[in-house]
């Protein structure tokens, strides 16, 4: 049976100024960060809708019926402000439904939510992702720190698999390829919460993959990236890359 997944975020626009002697000019480029995941899910049971960060500001659903079209939602590298401040609010001072509260209610009644790490995930660079103390954070198996939570690992780190029998990592044997960073989070102390993978203790032992439940739904936190830069090219090309994400999505959308 096909399962519908909504990926929200993982895009950005860069503006550059080029100097050539006396002269200078500007350029703007658009980037997508989730191509490895899109490729990995092609032909699988998961039908992926890729909603870019700028589209999500107005196109992310404002009602429960819109969210009910999906079995799982992935929030990846998109700050809370993008869902809190659509133009109706930011430019015209009108009221709209709080989409963070809507996500919480959707998970509580059975939806599957995954937050993936990045510069605008969890609390993010300079603390600007702003997911701390939001209704979305309430659903997660981890809590966000109140400051810039990036853990940069330029030397690279492998994953320490704590629960190799957990469905999210089933069949992923041997050493995983290198990753170059994570968001630091704190694990909730609840019976349903499981730390499946973390960084080695000599690199802080930070949680990498944590699973849990909220109401009738399931939630998970993957604190590294969905692709480069925190995932090395070797990780994205690893034969286990697609299996990892299919495992996570399969577990998230499994109904009791």
Short mmCIF file of C-alpha atoms in Angstrom, two decimals:
data_model
loop_
_atom_site.label_atom_id
_atom_site.label_comp_id
_atom_site.label_asym_id
_atom_site.label_seq_id
_atom_site.Cartn_x
_atom_site.Cartn_y
_atom_site.Cartn_z
CA UNK A 1 0.00 0.00 0.00
CA UNK A 2 1.31 3.45 -0.92
CA UNK A 3 2.06 5.75 1.99
CA UNK A 4 2.07 9.50 1.41
CA UNK A 5 4.91 11.54 2.88
CA UNK A 6 5.20 15.33 2.99
CA UNK A 7 8.76 16.69 3.14
CA UNK A 8 8.76 20.33 4.25
CA UNK A 9 11.85 22.53 3.86
CA UNK A 10 15.27 21.57 2.49
CA UNK A 11 15.59 24.48 0.09
CA UNK A 12 17.24 27.89 0.14
CA UNK A 13 18.15 30.88 -1.99
CA UNK A 14 21.70 32.29 -1.99
CA UNK A 15 22.66 35.82 -3.00
CA UNK A 16 26.27 36.51 -3.97
CA UNK A 17 28.24 39.61 -4.91
CA UNK A 18 31.11 39.13 -7.37
CA UNK A 19 34.00 41.59 -7.47
CA UNK A 20 36.23 41.85 -10.56
CA UNK A 21 38.64 44.72 -10.15
CA UNK A 22 36.69 47.98 -10.47
CA UNK A 23 33.43 46.15 -11.28
CA UNK A 24 30.98 44.09 -9.30
CA UNK A 25 27.72 42.28 -10.00
CA UNK A 26 25.26 40.13 -8.07
CA UNK A 27 23.77 36.71 -8.64
CA UNK A 28 21.07 34.63 -7.02
CA UNK A 29 20.92 30.82 -6.97
CA UNK A 30 18.25 28.39 -5.76
CA UNK A 31 19.22 25.14 -4.01
CA UNK A 32 17.47 21.90 -3.14
CA UNK A 33 18.93 19.84 -0.31
CA UNK A 34 16.94 16.61 -0.39
CA UNK A 35 17.74 15.14 -3.81
CA UNK A 36 19.42 12.07 -2.24
CA UNK A 37 16.21 11.28 -0.34
CA UNK A 38 14.01 11.90 -3.40
CA UNK A 39 16.16 9.49 -5.39
CA UNK A 40 16.20 6.89 -2.61
CA UNK A 41 12.40 6.79 -2.37
CA UNK A 42 11.75 6.53 -6.11
CA UNK A 43 9.74 3.41 -6.88
CA UNK A 44 9.20 2.62 -3.20
CA UNK A 45 5.97 2.37 -1.22
CA UNK A 46 6.46 5.99 -0.12
CA UNK A 47 4.98 8.69 -2.34
CA UNK A 48 6.95 11.84 -1.54
CA UNK A 49 5.64 15.38 -1.88
CA UNK A 50 8.54 17.87 -1.68
CA UNK A 51 7.30 21.23 -0.38
CA UNK A 52 10.14 23.75 -0.48
CA UNK A 53 10.70 26.20 2.37
CA UNK A 54 9.38 29.23 0.50
CA UNK A 55 6.31 27.34 -0.71
CA UNK A 56 5.54 26.07 2.79
CA UNK A 57 4.98 29.61 4.07
CA UNK A 58 1.61 29.72 2.27
CA UNK A 59 1.03 26.19 0.97
CA UNK A 60 1.52 24.10 4.13
CA UNK A 61 -2.02 23.10 5.15
CA UNK A 62 -4.02 25.39 7.41
CA UNK A 63 -6.58 22.71 8.33
CA UNK A 64 -6.67 19.13 9.54
CA UNK A 65 -8.08 17.84 6.26
CA UNK A 66 -4.92 19.03 4.51
CA UNK A 67 -2.67 17.17 6.93
CA UNK A 68 -4.83 14.05 6.82
CA UNK A 69 -3.79 13.61 3.18
CA UNK A 70 -0.42 12.38 4.49
CA UNK A 71 0.74 9.41 6.54
CA UNK A 72 3.98 11.10 7.60
CA UNK A 73 5.44 14.60 7.67
CA UNK A 74 9.16 15.40 7.62
CA UNK A 75 10.26 18.82 8.87
CA UNK A 76 13.80 19.37 7.64
CA UNK A 77 15.87 22.56 7.79
CA UNK A 78 12.92 24.94 8.06
CA UNK A 79 12.37 27.27 11.00
CA UNK A 80 9.17 27.64 12.98
CA UNK A 81 8.70 31.21 11.71
CA UNK A 82 7.98 29.93 8.21
CA UNK A 83 4.79 28.31 9.52
CA UNK A 84 3.95 30.96 12.12
CA UNK A 85 4.26 34.03 9.90
CA UNK A 86 2.55 33.65 6.51
CA UNK A 87 1.96 36.93 4.62
CA UNK A 88 -1.58 37.21 6.03
CA UNK A 89 -0.07 37.59 9.51
CA UNK A 90 3.29 39.20 8.77
CA UNK A 91 2.12 41.74 6.19
CA UNK A 92 -1.59 42.19 6.86
CA UNK A 93 -2.01 41.53 10.62
CA UNK A 94 -4.78 39.00 10.01
CA UNK A 95 -5.35 35.88 12.08
CA UNK A 96 -4.85 32.36 10.71
CA UNK A 97 -4.86 28.89 12.31
CA UNK A 98 -1.67 28.13 14.26
CA UNK A 99 -0.10 25.41 12.12
CA UNK A 100 2.25 24.28 14.90
CA UNK A 101 -0.79 23.48 17.06
CA UNK A 102 -2.36 21.80 14.04
CA UNK A 103 0.68 19.51 13.61
CA UNK A 104 0.52 18.58 17.30
CA UNK A 105 -3.17 17.67 17.05
CA UNK A 106 -2.52 15.70 13.86
CA UNK A 107 0.22 13.63 15.52
CA UNK A 108 -1.89 13.11 18.63
CA UNK A 109 -4.62 11.46 16.56
CA UNK A 110 -2.23 9.15 14.72
CA UNK A 111 0.12 11.00 12.34
CA UNK A 112 3.82 10.25 12.00
CA UNK A 113 6.25 13.16 12.43
CA UNK A 114 10.00 13.23 11.78
CA UNK A 115 12.27 16.18 12.43
CA UNK A 116 15.56 16.03 10.55
CA UNK A 117 18.57 18.08 11.64
CA UNK A 118 20.08 21.09 9.94
CA UNK A 119 20.89 24.76 10.40
CA UNK A 120 17.17 25.56 10.72
CA UNK A 121 16.04 22.45 12.60
CA UNK A 122 15.53 22.00 16.33
CA UNK A 123 16.95 25.29 17.66
CA UNK A 124 19.44 25.78 14.82
CA UNK A 125 22.15 28.27 13.98
CA UNK A 126 22.14 31.25 16.35
CA UNK A 127 19.02 29.70 17.92
CA UNK A 128 16.95 30.98 14.97
CA UNK A 129 15.04 27.82 14.05
CA UNK A 130 12.93 28.44 17.17
CA UNK A 131 11.29 25.04 17.67
CA UNK A 132 11.96 25.13 21.43
CA UNK A 133 8.81 25.35 23.56
CA UNK A 134 6.49 25.02 20.58
CA UNK A 135 3.58 22.59 20.13
CA UNK A 136 5.73 20.69 17.63
CA UNK A 137 8.47 20.18 20.22
CA UNK A 138 5.80 18.77 22.56
CA UNK A 139 5.35 15.83 20.19
CA UNK A 140 9.03 14.98 19.72
CA UNK A 141 11.01 12.40 21.73
CA UNK A 142 13.64 15.09 22.35
CA UNK A 143 13.66 18.70 23.54
CA UNK A 144 15.55 21.62 22.01
CA UNK A 145 18.25 23.63 23.74
CA UNK A 146 17.70 27.40 24.20
CA UNK A 147 20.76 28.38 22.15
CA UNK A 148 22.67 27.58 18.96
CA UNK A 149 22.63 23.79 19.10
CA UNK A 150 24.96 22.87 16.26
CA UNK A 151 27.70 20.32 16.89
CA UNK A 152 30.13 20.67 13.99
CA UNK A 153 32.36 17.64 13.43
CA UNK A 154 34.83 18.57 10.66
CA UNK A 155 36.89 15.45 11.33
CA UNK A 156 33.83 13.27 10.78
CA UNK A 157 32.00 10.83 13.03
CA UNK A 158 30.41 7.44 12.66
CA UNK A 159 27.17 6.32 14.29
CA UNK A 160 27.10 4.23 17.45
CA UNK A 161 24.06 1.95 17.08
CA UNK A 162 22.57 1.38 20.54
CA UNK A 163 19.54 -0.69 19.53
CA UNK A 164 20.50 -2.71 16.42
CA UNK A 165 17.23 -4.67 16.61
CA UNK A 166 15.04 -1.56 16.34
CA UNK A 167 13.00 -1.53 13.10
CA UNK A 168 14.46 1.83 12.05
CA UNK A 169 17.95 0.33 11.65
CA UNK A 170 17.03 -3.24 10.72
CA UNK A 171 19.42 -4.75 8.19
CA UNK A 172 22.00 -1.95 8.48
CA UNK A 173 25.11 -3.85 9.46
CA UNK A 174 28.73 -2.76 9.63
CA UNK A 175 30.15 0.72 10.15
CA UNK A 176 28.12 3.62 8.79
CA UNK A 177 29.80 6.27 6.60
CA UNK A 178 30.91 9.57 8.11
CA UNK A 179 28.64 12.41 9.13
CA UNK A 180 29.94 15.91 9.82
CA UNK A 181 27.54 17.34 12.36
CA UNK A 182 24.33 17.12 14.39
CA UNK A 183 21.97 19.31 16.35
CA UNK A 184 22.43 18.80 20.08
CA UNK A 185 19.18 17.85 21.81
CA UNK A 186 18.07 16.40 25.13
CA UNK A 187 16.26 13.05 25.23
CA UNK A 188 12.91 12.97 27.01
CA UNK A 189 12.73 10.64 29.99
CA UNK A 190 9.69 8.62 28.99
CA UNK A 191 9.13 4.88 28.71
CA UNK A 192 8.21 5.13 25.01
CA UNK A 193 11.39 7.00 24.04
CA UNK A 194 14.30 5.03 22.66
CA UNK A 195 17.76 6.23 21.63
CA UNK A 196 18.45 4.02 18.65
CA UNK A 197 21.76 5.62 17.59
CA UNK A 198 24.13 8.26 18.92
CA UNK A 199 27.59 9.65 18.35
CA UNK A 200 30.50 7.80 19.98
CA UNK A 201 31.18 8.81 23.56
CA UNK A 202 34.53 10.35 22.65
CA UNK A 203 32.60 12.76 20.39
CA UNK A 204 30.02 13.70 22.96
CA UNK A 205 27.63 10.76 22.75
CA UNK A 206 24.96 13.07 21.31
CA UNK A 207 21.67 11.44 20.23
CA UNK A 208 21.48 10.76 16.49
CA UNK A 209 18.24 8.79 16.06
CA UNK A 210 15.55 8.87 18.73
CA UNK A 211 12.03 7.45 18.49
CA UNK A 212 8.92 7.92 20.58
CA UNK A 213 5.17 8.34 20.55
CA UNK A 214 2.68 11.10 21.16
CA UNK A 215 -0.97 10.26 21.64
CA UNK A 216 -1.84 7.76 18.92
CA UNK A 217 1.01 8.94 16.67
CA UNK A 218 4.69 8.20 16.37
CA UNK A 219 7.54 10.69 16.22
CA UNK A 220 11.25 10.53 15.58
CA UNK A 221 14.26 12.82 15.59
CA UNK A 222 17.23 12.37 13.26
CA UNK A 223 19.65 15.04 14.44
CA UNK A 224 22.02 15.05 11.46
CA UNK A 225 21.24 16.14 7.91
CA UNK A 226 19.21 14.61 5.10
CA UNK A 227 22.15 15.14 2.72
CA UNK A 228 25.29 17.27 2.42
CA UNK A 229 26.76 19.13 4.15
CA UNK A 230 26.41 17.21 7.44
CA UNK A 231 26.09 13.91 5.61
CA UNK A 232 29.20 13.10 3.63
CA UNK A 233 28.85 12.18 -0.05
CA UNK A 234 29.83 8.65 0.97
CA UNK A 235 26.86 8.53 3.35
CA UNK A 236 24.42 9.65 0.65
CA UNK A 237 25.85 7.10 -1.80
CA UNK A 238 25.90 4.32 0.80
CA UNK A 239 23.67 1.36 -0.03
CA UNK A 240 22.16 1.68 3.44
CA UNK A 241 21.07 5.31 2.93
CA UNK A 242 17.78 4.48 1.25
CA UNK A 243 17.11 1.57 3.59
CA UNK A 244 17.60 3.81 6.62
CA UNK A 245 14.98 6.33 5.47
CA UNK A 246 12.55 3.65 4.34
CA UNK A 247 12.96 1.95 7.73
CA UNK A 248 12.30 5.21 9.60
CA UNK A 249 9.27 6.08 7.47
CA UNK A 250 7.98 2.52 7.73
CA UNK A 251 8.18 2.64 11.51
CA UNK A 252 6.57 6.10 11.65
CA UNK A 253 3.60 5.06 9.54
CA UNK A 254 3.05 1.64 11.09
CA UNK A 255 -0.36 1.54 12.71
CA UNK A 256 -0.99 -0.31 15.96
#
